[in-house]
Amino acid sequence: MPQLPTPALPEPAHPEVDSMLSRRFGKEIANYYSGSPLNRVGFLRTDNTFLSLALRHPSTTVLLFKNLEPLLKSPSELATVTFDDVKSVIGDDPFGRPEADTIAQYNSSLYIPQIIFLGLDERKEKEGFVYREHYKGQPWFAVDVTPKESVTDAAEKLIEKVKSEGLDFSKGRMNMSLHAQEAAIYAEARHLLDWNARNPFCASCGYKTLSVNAGFKRTCPPADIANAVTDTNARPPCATRTGISNLCFPRTDPTVIMAVVSADGQRILLGRQKRWPPHWYSTLAGFLEPAESVEEAVRREVWEESGIHLGRVVIHSTQPWPYPANLMIGAIGQAIPEGETVHLGHDAELEDAKWFSAEEVREALRVGTSGLGEDAGSEYKEGGLRLPPSTAIANQLMTAVVNGFASGSPMI
Amino acid sequence: MPQLPTPALPEPAHPEVDSMLSRRFGKEIANYYSGSPLNRVGFLRTDNTFLSLALRHPSTTVLLFKNLEPLLKSPSELATVTFDDVKSVIGDDPFGRPEADTIAQYNSSLYIPQIIFLGLDERKEKEGFVYREHYKGQPWFAVDVTPKESVTDAAEKLIEKVKSEGLDFSKGRMNMSLHAQEAAIYAEARHLLDWNARNPFCASCGYKTLSVNAGFKRTCPPADIANAVTDTNARPPCATRTGISNLCFPRTDPTVIMAVVSADGQRILLGRQKRWPPHWYSTLAGFLEPAESVEEAVRREVWEESGIHLGRVVIHSTQPWPYPANLMIGAIGQAIPEGETVHLGHDAELEDAKWFSAEEVREALRVGTSGLGEDAGSEYKEGGLRLPPSTAIANQLMTAVVNGFASGSPMI
């Protein structure tokens, strides 16, 4: 299966939502990478007049990415540039003509740097952009400035310029600790840049596709000026053109991740992968399969990886995870009394899975958390259990369990 | 966006789970298309010895599909055939050699009918198949017998034979009303057959891909015997070969669907699409976007489609939906007092959205439900509100709201 999300960013930043939202059932858990302040106004992505005005507005903020790594001011802060800064790479008005014209004049031999429209920051209503009266705020875009094909020179110059200003691209996600709202904006940009980069061809017909809807759709044009195979520029028929196809839209893989509690409610099952540092454990996780409910996926995955049989399963919260395209669905499950024996022989994914006492997990949440491969806090004693940081939903699930999730009593 | 699921099958069949699972928080809602009795033993999909023995075991059950329509005994029952029946189409031992050999000898000019391994029915332990002691039961497979390329004749003969026995392929999902457990098995088969058929080419390099892992993976072989372009059979490098890529695995699109309750808890917001019959309404729904939590997707989608601003959002249950590949995530959301005004001008998706009283919805759930375009029950009075059947999660969400979901009090 694709890479499973691993615990990552070190900063404990899970924004709490307004108390308004939590009147009766306790607070909603807003995990790291969610909580974006932007209004995506997705229905305006097909409107090139909107996109053209928004991109060129003086208030507009642009994030730069090189090979999917964002430009940073510091490990905890994204760097932003203006439209004028990136004009040399993306042109004076990349949204200047209607999308239908861009598709009709498609030429697969031309390289077009990817631009993503991320949304409007409505908190900046005054200085921001106004469109059709209703839609106000500071426009945010992301641009891929990886030096490539026809933009190599312009992109290299731009990169040189920002580096001379003391900015630099991230060196891998383990070295970033963005504040929560910026992390959410970054996650949107990264997920979409990755999806576009990963899908240059049509899975239905094998021909090259074109990014439209400001990065939120890829279309398979019916003709290609670079097409020298036939007399006309026409391509063979493609199923994605005769109806609406999910292949044209960004992919997000639902993933289940679960804290498993023993039948008596006193122990928590954790597992570890071989490549993790010593003493590291986390909750089990895996991809939801076709035609499964979340609860079924949780029970199947836990049985496959650990041999444990679950009874009750309750969904706790969700976390977008942009490496590359996951929706983590966090749950808490309880083993049935006769199903608590660990058996690692079904699926060979884990090196170990075992039961820990609630006390041990509680203590490790206090003193033993960090990003993978980072040091724990000063109270940690060598040999003690190590756990992922609070930015990982795994940590939130374990915390919920030791705090007595959704019940008045301890544990589950 | 891709087609949104529409309310469909008429039969009220949502299996309740064991009371064991519901000790403290009430029953888990197992929606239609979930609740499969099969153990998928997914880790055995790469083991061709297992697959070969399972497919050819005397107890093995095979579902036939033609253009994604299943062979039926009646509108409520799948027809099953034996391995011997389909041998003429899929060959004597399609899993006879290790997967690595099949990939190494890949020839894109050969047509291979799609076979899906669905799982083991462990309830049939006695008469079933046993593998490595742990894995027991009746093996279930699905086979695509659409008459095509090299299997045209054999497939046509097989179809003639089953038709002579009084069986026939479904004529669209509106004409099926499978019992719940069969519906779940059918959903697994349909989702995977559709995914394989929809993705014959590699989105990363544009070359043809090969189905492996008994239908649960598509791989981009490094060489192709039919490749006449180069001296060797080698293909250009492909990113999906140098690491694990999500492109190789089945796609499932997370979708949010939500019952919206007014701030005073007394009204429910419903919407309708233009193409629906008169008086039909349902809950709002839409695709989760990259880098959103479920709650964020629910709030965004409700605002885009209706202008309503939600505060609290609670996840209710999930439903696999195999048309073609959705995970419906059902939620209940509550409007904030100052955010209850309907505005349809943002996104043009709905023809209407409006508030209904709890009483009207409760009555419509009693007398006005059916599949789209079907008649309601005898108590329905013309002009009354029409709603989707209990097999649709939309119905379950509205039912939960009028029954007072997760609270002792009415509504929310």
mmCIF file of C-alpha atoms in Angstrom, chain A residues 1-3 17 20-26 28-29 33-36 39-45 122 132 134-135 184 187-189 191-192 194-195 198-207 216 243-254 263 288-296 299-300 303-304 310-322 324-327 329 334-338 343 345-348 405-407 409-410 412, chain B residues 1-3 17 20-26 28-29 33-36 39-45 122 132 134-135 184 187-189 191-192 194-195 198-207 216 243-254 263 288-296 299-300 303-304 310-322 324-327 329 334-338 343 345-348 405-407 409-410 412:
data_model
loop_
_atom_site.group_PDB
_atom_site.id
_atom_site.type_symbol
_atom_site.label_atom_id
_atom_site.label_comp_id
_atom_site.label_asym_id
_atom_site.label_seq_id
_atom_site.Cartn_x
_atom_site.Cartn_y
_atom_site.Cartn_z
ATOM 1 C CA MET A 1 0.000 0.000 0.000
ATOM 2 C CA PRO A 2 1.076 3.642 -0.368
ATOM 3 C CA GLN A 3 3.199 5.152 2.362
ATOM 4 C CA VAL A 17 -12.539 25.862 17.526
ATOM 5 C CA MET A 20 -19.841 28.221 20.029
ATOM 6 C CA LEU A 21 -19.226 24.935 18.256
ATOM 7 C CA SER A 22 -18.845 22.951 21.387
ATOM 8 C CA ARG A 23 -21.966 23.805 23.271
ATOM 9 C CA ARG A 24 -23.269 20.336 23.924
ATOM 10 C CA PHE A 25 -20.827 17.603 22.940
ATOM 11 C CA GLY A 26 -17.532 19.055 24.033
ATOM 12 C CA GLU A 28 -14.592 19.617 18.110
ATOM 13 C CA ILE A 29 -11.059 18.345 17.610
ATOM 14 C CA TYR A 33 -3.351 20.746 8.812
ATOM 15 C CA SER A 34 -7.054 21.597 9.185
ATOM 16 C CA GLY A 35 -8.327 25.013 10.251
ATOM 17 C CA SER A 36 -7.512 27.055 7.147
ATOM 18 C CA ASN A 39 -12.641 30.749 1.876
ATOM 19 C CA ARG A 40 -11.930 28.661 -1.222
ATOM 20 C CA VAL A 41 -14.903 30.065 -3.201
ATOM 21 C CA GLY A 42 -14.518 26.946 -5.335
ATOM 22 C CA PHE A 43 -17.389 27.873 -7.667
ATOM 23 C CA LEU A 44 -15.276 30.800 -8.960
ATOM 24 C CA ARG A 45 -12.443 28.546 -10.138
ATOM 25 C CA GLU A 122 -11.754 37.206 4.428
ATOM 26 C CA ARG A 132 -19.322 40.599 -7.447
ATOM 27 C CA HIS A 134 -20.149 38.987 -2.138
ATOM 28 C CA TYR A 135 -16.550 37.788 -2.394
ATOM 29 C CA ALA A 184 -3.474 24.324 6.713
ATOM 30 C CA ALA A 187 -1.403 21.497 3.123
ATOM 31 C CA GLU A 188 -3.936 22.659 0.531
ATOM 32 C CA ALA A 189 -1.175 23.904 -1.778
ATOM 33 C CA HIS A 191 -1.809 18.350 -1.881
ATOM 34 C CA LEU A 192 -2.854 20.035 -5.141
ATOM 35 C CA ASP A 194 1.478 16.976 -5.843
ATOM 36 C CA TRP A 195 -1.727 15.726 -7.471
ATOM 37 C CA ARG A 198 1.704 13.079 -10.250
ATOM 38 C CA ASN A 199 -0.972 12.940 -12.956
ATOM 39 C CA PRO A 200 0.373 14.417 -16.209
ATOM 40 C CA PHE A 201 -1.368 11.718 -18.300
ATOM 41 C CA CYS A 202 -4.978 10.612 -18.636
ATOM 42 C CA ALA A 203 -5.533 7.242 -16.938
ATOM 43 C CA SER A 204 -8.424 6.629 -19.294
ATOM 44 C CA CYS A 205 -6.704 7.145 -22.698
ATOM 45 C CA GLY A 206 -2.983 7.668 -21.984
ATOM 46 C CA TYR A 207 -2.733 11.137 -23.529
ATOM 47 C CA PHE A 216 -8.444 21.802 -9.042
ATOM 48 C CA GLY A 243 -19.366 12.557 -18.938
ATOM 49 C CA ILE A 244 -18.100 13.774 -15.614
ATOM 50 C CA SER A 245 -15.268 11.539 -14.402
ATOM 51 C CA ASN A 246 -13.733 11.434 -10.955
ATOM 52 C CA LEU A 247 -10.355 10.984 -12.685
ATOM 53 C CA CYS A 248 -10.436 14.695 -13.532
ATOM 54 C CA PHE A 249 -10.623 15.759 -9.885
ATOM 55 C CA PRO A 250 -8.047 15.672 -7.077
ATOM 56 C CA ARG A 251 -7.670 12.388 -5.321
ATOM 57 C CA THR A 252 -7.876 12.081 -1.532
ATOM 58 C CA ASP A 253 -7.311 8.668 0.044
ATOM 59 C CA PRO A 254 -9.418 7.904 3.120
ATOM 60 C CA ALA A 263 -12.113 -5.051 26.714
ATOM 61 C CA LEU A 288 -9.864 2.249 3.777
ATOM 62 C CA GLU A 289 -10.681 -0.215 0.986
ATOM 63 C CA PRO A 290 -13.420 -0.030 -1.639
ATOM 64 C CA ALA A 291 -16.897 -0.646 -0.230
ATOM 65 C CA GLU A 292 -16.098 -0.454 3.467
ATOM 66 C CA SER A 293 -17.620 1.716 6.153
ATOM 67 C CA VAL A 294 -15.097 3.416 8.432
ATOM 68 C CA GLU A 295 -15.924 1.014 11.262
ATOM 69 C CA GLU A 296 -15.382 -2.005 9.007
ATOM 70 C CA ARG A 299 -11.887 -3.669 12.417
ATOM 71 C CA ARG A 300 -10.274 -5.233 9.327
ATOM 72 C CA TRP A 303 -7.226 -7.709 12.749
ATOM 73 C CA GLU A 304 -4.845 -7.869 9.764
ATOM 74 C CA LEU A 310 -12.687 -5.257 17.795
ATOM 75 C CA GLY A 311 -16.262 -4.783 18.899
ATOM 76 C CA ARG A 312 -17.404 -1.205 19.244
ATOM 77 C CA VAL A 313 -15.741 1.461 17.052
ATOM 78 C CA VAL A 314 -16.396 5.201 17.437
ATOM 79 C CA ILE A 315 -15.151 7.939 15.080
ATOM 80 C CA HIS A 316 -13.198 10.623 16.943
ATOM 81 C CA SER A 317 -11.971 13.266 14.451
ATOM 82 C CA THR A 318 -10.319 13.647 11.056
ATOM 83 C CA GLN A 319 -7.043 15.108 9.832
ATOM 84 C CA PRO A 320 -6.027 16.109 6.311
ATOM 85 C CA TRP A 321 -2.541 14.773 5.620
ATOM 86 C CA PRO A 322 -0.803 16.115 2.515
ATOM 87 C CA PRO A 324 0.634 13.018 -0.521
ATOM 88 C CA ALA A 325 -3.147 12.961 -0.298
ATOM 89 C CA ASN A 326 -4.755 11.440 2.753
ATOM 90 C CA LEU A 327 -7.802 12.061 4.850
ATOM 91 C CA ILE A 329 -10.136 9.291 9.888
ATOM 92 C CA GLN A 334 -12.537 -1.642 21.813
ATOM 93 C CA ALA A 335 -11.396 -5.276 21.709
ATOM 94 C CA ILE A 336 -13.866 -8.009 22.530
ATOM 95 C CA PRO A 337 -12.854 -10.071 25.586
ATOM 96 C CA GLU A 338 -12.058 -13.238 23.600
ATOM 97 C CA HIS A 343 -0.945 -12.259 16.297
ATOM 98 C CA GLY A 345 1.368 -13.446 11.313
ATOM 99 C CA HIS A 346 -1.459 -12.235 9.035
ATOM 100 C CA ASP A 347 -0.006 -9.113 7.494
ATOM 101 C CA ALA A 348 3.721 -8.520 7.868
ATOM 102 C CA PHE A 405 -13.259 9.896 25.313
ATOM 103 C CA ALA A 406 -16.956 10.657 25.143
ATOM 104 C CA SER A 407 -17.736 9.125 28.478
ATOM 105 C CA SER A 409 -15.514 7.412 33.057
ATOM 106 C CA PRO A 410 -11.820 6.859 32.403
ATOM 107 C CA ILE A 412 -13.462 4.451 26.695
ATOM 108 C CA MET B 1 -17.539 17.646 -9.769
ATOM 109 C CA PRO B 2 -18.215 13.931 -10.390
ATOM 110 C CA GLN B 3 -21.775 12.690 -10.136
ATOM 111 C CA VAL B 17 -24.868 -4.671 14.361
ATOM 112 C CA MET B 20 -22.377 -6.085 21.967
ATOM 113 C CA LEU B 21 -21.178 -3.121 19.928
ATOM 114 C CA SER B 22 -23.736 -0.733 21.250
ATOM 115 C CA ARG B 23 -23.319 -1.052 24.945
ATOM 116 C CA ARG B 24 -22.795 2.577 25.756
ATOM 117 C CA PHE B 25 -23.360 4.884 22.802
ATOM 118 C CA GLY B 26 -26.362 3.334 21.126
ATOM 119 C CA GLU B 28 -23.643 1.718 15.303
ATOM 120 C CA ILE B 29 -25.401 2.662 12.092
ATOM 121 C CA TYR B 33 -23.609 -1.377 0.971
ATOM 122 C CA SER B 34 -21.638 -1.928 4.178
ATOM 123 C CA GLY B 35 -21.894 -5.089 6.283
ATOM 124 C CA SER B 36 -20.133 -7.567 4.017
ATOM 125 C CA ASN B 39 -13.059 -11.614 5.210
ATOM 126 C CA ARG B 40 -10.975 -10.021 2.462
ATOM 127 C CA VAL B 41 -7.650 -11.495 3.720
ATOM 128 C CA GLY B 42 -6.048 -8.733 1.677
ATOM 129 C CA PHE B 43 -2.497 -9.757 2.556
ATOM 130 C CA LEU B 44 -3.027 -12.979 0.543
ATOM 131 C CA ARG B 45 -3.769 -11.088 -2.693
ATOM 132 C CA GLU B 122 -16.034 -17.720 6.974
ATOM 133 C CA ARG B 132 -2.288 -22.207 5.909
ATOM 134 C CA HIS B 134 -5.772 -19.838 9.624
ATOM 135 C CA TYR B 135 -7.770 -18.916 6.525
ATOM 136 C CA ALA B 184 -22.158 -5.192 0.254
ATOM 137 C CA ALA B 187 -20.495 -3.005 -3.951
ATOM 138 C CA GLU B 188 -16.975 -4.352 -3.437
ATOM 139 C CA ALA B 189 -17.015 -6.070 -6.843
ATOM 140 C CA HIS B 191 -16.161 -0.558 -7.162
ATOM 141 C CA LEU B 192 -13.098 -2.596 -8.151
ATOM 142 C CA ASP B 194 -15.090 0.052 -12.348
ATOM 143 C CA TRP B 195 -11.742 1.269 -11.043
ATOM 144 C CA ARG B 198 -11.568 3.298 -15.769
ATOM 145 C CA ASN B 199 -7.775 3.243 -15.398
ATOM 146 C CA PRO B 200 -6.215 1.244 -18.262
ATOM 147 C CA PHE B 201 -3.329 3.744 -18.573
ATOM 148 C CA CYS B 202 -0.722 5.018 -16.129
ATOM 149 C CA ALA B 203 -1.456 8.629 -15.114
ATOM 150 C CA SER B 204 2.229 9.097 -14.418
ATOM 151 C CA CYS B 205 3.733 8.007 -17.784
ATOM 152 C CA GLY B 206 0.804 7.363 -20.150
ATOM 153 C CA TYR B 207 1.618 3.683 -20.827
ATOM 154 C CA PHE B 216 -6.674 -4.531 -6.003
ATOM 155 C CA GLY B 243 8.465 3.975 -4.927
ATOM 156 C CA ILE B 244 5.018 3.161 -3.690
ATOM 157 C CA SER B 245 2.437 5.343 -5.436
ATOM 158 C CA ASN B 246 -1.182 5.807 -4.491
ATOM 159 C CA LEU B 247 -1.949 5.803 -8.240
ATOM 160 C CA CYS B 248 -1.484 2.028 -8.200
ATOM 161 C CA PHE B 249 -4.255 1.479 -5.649
ATOM 162 C CA PRO B 250 -8.044 1.778 -5.906
ATOM 163 C CA ARG B 251 -9.406 5.250 -5.555
ATOM 164 C CA THR B 252 -12.190 6.077 -3.087
ATOM 165 C CA ASP B 253 -13.550 9.628 -3.013
ATOM 166 C CA PRO B 254 -14.552 10.927 0.427
ATOM 167 C CA ALA B 263 -30.286 27.079 15.399
ATOM 168 C CA LEU B 288 -14.421 16.638 0.409
ATOM 169 C CA GLU B 289 -11.599 18.744 -1.020
ATOM 170 C CA PRO B 290 -7.848 18.395 -0.513
ATOM 171 C CA ALA B 291 -6.701 19.419 2.972
ATOM 172 C CA GLU B 292 -10.082 19.678 4.671
ATOM 173 C CA SER B 293 -11.323 17.981 7.800
ATOM 174 C CA VAL B 294 -14.784 16.456 7.507
ATOM 175 C CA GLU B 295 -16.310 19.257 9.565
ATOM 176 C CA GLU B 296 -14.714 21.907 7.346
ATOM 177 C CA ARG B 299 -19.456 23.790 6.528
ATOM 178 C CA ARG B 300 -17.978 24.807 3.155
ATOM 179 C CA TRP B 303 -22.408 27.524 2.586
ATOM 180 C CA GLU B 304 -21.591 27.118 -1.122
ATOM 181 C CA LEU B 310 -22.999 26.123 10.275
ATOM 182 C CA GLY B 311 -21.632 26.033 13.780
ATOM 183 C CA ARG B 312 -21.412 22.612 15.353
ATOM 184 C CA VAL B 313 -20.927 19.570 13.074
ATOM 185 C CA VAL B 314 -21.047 15.965 14.323
ATOM 186 C CA ILE B 315 -20.181 12.861 12.275
ATOM 187 C CA HIS B 316 -23.032 10.325 12.278
ATOM 188 C CA SER B 317 -22.048 7.319 10.133
ATOM 189 C CA THR B 318 -20.493 6.367 6.809
ATOM 190 C CA GLN B 319 -21.702 4.556 3.706
ATOM 191 C CA PRO B 320 -19.699 3.028 0.872
ATOM 192 C CA TRP B 321 -21.289 4.036 -2.431
ATOM 193 C CA PRO B 322 -20.047 2.178 -5.511
ATOM 194 C CA PRO B 324 -18.406 4.751 -8.924
ATOM 195 C CA ALA B 325 -16.179 5.053 -5.869
ATOM 196 C CA ASN B 326 -17.439 7.082 -2.924
ATOM 197 C CA LEU B 327 -17.170 6.937 0.818
ATOM 198 C CA ILE B 329 -19.421 10.505 5.360
ATOM 199 C CA GLN B 334 -26.438 23.069 13.138
ATOM 200 C CA ALA B 335 -26.856 26.577 11.709
ATOM 201 C CA ILE B 336 -25.749 29.559 13.756
ATOM 202 C CA PRO B 337 -28.638 31.948 14.594
ATOM 203 C CA GLU B 338 -27.394 34.740 12.313
ATOM 204 C CA HIS B 343 -28.825 32.084 -0.659
ATOM 205 C CA GLY B 345 -26.364 32.417 -5.718
ATOM 206 C CA HIS B 346 -22.891 31.113 -4.779
ATOM 207 C CA ASP B 347 -22.815 27.720 -6.448
ATOM 208 C CA ALA B 348 -25.509 26.956 -9.018
ATOM 209 C CA PHE B 405 -29.434 12.184 17.423
ATOM 210 C CA ALA B 406 -27.019 11.616 20.251
ATOM 211 C CA SER B 407 -29.053 13.578 22.765
ATOM 212 C CA SER B 409 -33.894 15.716 23.631
ATOM 213 C CA PRO B 410 -35.687 15.935 20.298
ATOM 214 C CA ILE B 412 -30.105 17.760 17.741
#
